Amino acid sequence: MNFLLDKSCHAGLGYWEGQPTKVSLANCPARGPTHEIGHALGIEHEQSRSDRDENIIVFMANVKPESASNYDKEPTINFNVPYDYYSLMHYRERSFGIDGKRAMLAKDARFQTRMGKGTKITHWNAKLMNTMYGCIDDWLKACKKESEPCKNGGYTQKDCSCACPLGTTGDKCENLVLSYRDALIKQLSPYTSVISTSGAVVVSPGYPDKGPSTETQYTQVFRATECQRAVVKFDDFGIQPRNSSNNLCGSSFLEIRSDVSVPEGKIFCGEEIKKGTAFESDKSVLILHYTNGDYTKHGKENTYRGYKATFTTEAIPNCS
Ligand SMILES: [Zn+2]
């Protein structure tokens, strides 16, 4: 590899015989150098993986035409390493979006606002690389193992111990406590949840006293059974109001997505959702994405009370 500090942050893909791969590291974001070295070692973007359509929906109409190739699907070989929303190689939901529009929806909506925000090499990034380059096979041989002793997606490392994915415990990763995605979202966003019990009451963190003062982002997925709609009725709603200068919500807002196949939902802030207002899903899933910025950065605290809502379901007429 040839490391350069020219104009941009990019790298060639993989090794081409007879010439070193160029890795340009000018103006890179924090995760840039590792991401670019990933390309140079032959890794495509996560959202370009051959199995991406099972994990994301790409809205090409929302992508800047000159950047469209960043969302091409490639015939990647994935070596049984699962798709990872938190991969170093994944883009953010609005990357290369026209006017900041959403370019991708995560089919596992819990990861919608988390996609592409990983800054460290994940277990799956490392496993893919170590598999591709035959390292795991070499280590198994050196460790005198006939077959992989590590379970649940773990793999044998150079020192013969198992590298275990999140959600597993035990020397051999043999206890599956949580799925990788469940364990990851718990770590990244403990307030993110999937609610499927009719009658469940949800509140925002700190309700009704004060919302979180540090940067907070979470997703609540309301899931009804087939042929039922998810209905979320607000008993109370009060977060930071719109900016008077541009009439846009500031760093605090709630997005409600009632049709999970369209890229953008409706955005609310201030006192815009009156007591008793209900939102219902088109099909069986309704999603709330909540965001508030870092108040402490400006020496302030979040004094808004947040929200409280109740989840119920209702039958979709003529559905079978
Ligand atoms: Zn890249």
Coordinates of N, CA and C in Angstrom, one line a residue, residues 86 109-115 117 166 181-194 205 215-220 288-291:
Y86 N -23.4 -1.9 12.0 CA -22.4 -1.0 12.7 C -21.0 -1.2 12.2
A109 N -35.3 -1.7 12.0 CA -35.4 -0.3 12.2 C -34.7 0.2 13.5
R110 N -34.4 -0.7 14.4 CA -33.6 -0.2 15.6 C -32.3 0.4 15.2
F111 N -31.8 0.0 14.0 CA -30.4 0.5 13.6 C -30.5 1.7 12.7
Q112 N -31.7 2.2 12.4 CA -31.8 3.2 11.4 C -30.9 4.4 11.6
T113 N -30.9 5.0 12.9 CA -30.1 6.2 13.1 C -28.7 5.8 13.6
R114 N -28.4 4.5 13.7 CA -27.1 4.1 14.1 C -26.2 3.6 13.0
M115 N -26.8 3.3 11.9 CA -26.0 2.8 10.7 C -24.9 3.7 10.4
K117 N -22.3 4.6 12.0 CA -21.7 5.5 13.1 C -20.6 4.7 13.8
L166 N -20.3 -10.1 20.5 CA -21.2 -9.5 21.6 C -22.4 -10.5 21.7
R181 N -27.2 -8.6 17.3 CA -27.9 -7.3 17.1 C -28.6 -6.9 18.4
D182 N -29.2 -7.8 19.1 CA -29.8 -7.4 20.4 C -28.8 -6.9 21.3
A183 N -27.6 -7.5 21.4 CA -26.6 -7.1 22.4 C -26.0 -5.8 21.9
L184 N -25.8 -5.6 20.6 CA -25.2 -4.4 20.1 C -26.1 -3.2 20.4
I185 N -27.4 -3.3 20.1 CA -28.3 -2.2 20.2 C -28.5 -1.8 21.7
K186 N -28.4 -2.8 22.6 CA -28.5 -2.6 24.0 C -27.3 -1.8 24.5
Q187 N -26.2 -2.0 23.9 CA -25.0 -1.3 24.3 C -25.0 0.1 23.7
L188 N -25.4 0.2 22.4 CA -25.4 1.5 21.7 C -26.5 2.5 22.2
S189 N -27.7 1.9 22.4 CA -28.9 2.7 22.6 C -29.8 2.0 23.5
P190 N -29.5 2.0 24.8 CA -30.3 1.2 25.7 C -31.8 1.5 25.8
Y191 N -32.2 2.7 25.3 CA -33.6 3.0 25.3 C -34.3 2.6 24.1
T192 N -33.6 2.0 23.1 CA -34.2 1.5 21.9 C -35.0 0.2 22.3
S193 N -36.2 0.1 21.7 CA -37.0 -1.1 22.1 C -38.0 -1.5 21.0
V194 N -38.4 -2.7 21.1 CA -39.5 -3.2 20.3 C -40.7 -3.5 21.2
P205 N -37.1 9.0 28.1 CA -36.3 9.0 29.3 C -36.4 10.2 30.2
E215 N -26.4 14.1 24.4 CA -26.9 13.6 23.1 C -27.6 12.3 23.2
T216 N -28.8 12.2 22.7 CA -29.6 11.0 22.9 C -30.3 10.7 21.6
Q217 N -30.3 9.4 21.3 CA -31.0 9.0 20.1 C -31.5 7.6 20.3
Y218 N -32.8 7.4 20.1 CA -33.3 6.0 20.2 C -34.5 5.8 19.3
T219 N -34.8 4.5 19.2 CA -35.9 4.1 18.3 C -36.9 3.3 19.1
Q220 N -38.2 3.5 18.9 CA -39.2 2.6 19.5 C -40.0 2.1 18.4
L288 N -41.1 5.2 16.0 CA -40.7 6.5 16.5 C -39.1 6.6 16.6
H289 N -38.6 7.6 16.0 CA -37.1 7.9 16.2 C -37.0 9.2 17.0
Y290 N -36.5 9.1 18.1 CA -36.3 10.3 19.0 C -34.8 10.8 18.9
T291 N -34.6 12.1 18.9 CA -33.3 12.6 18.9 C -33.3 13.9 19.8

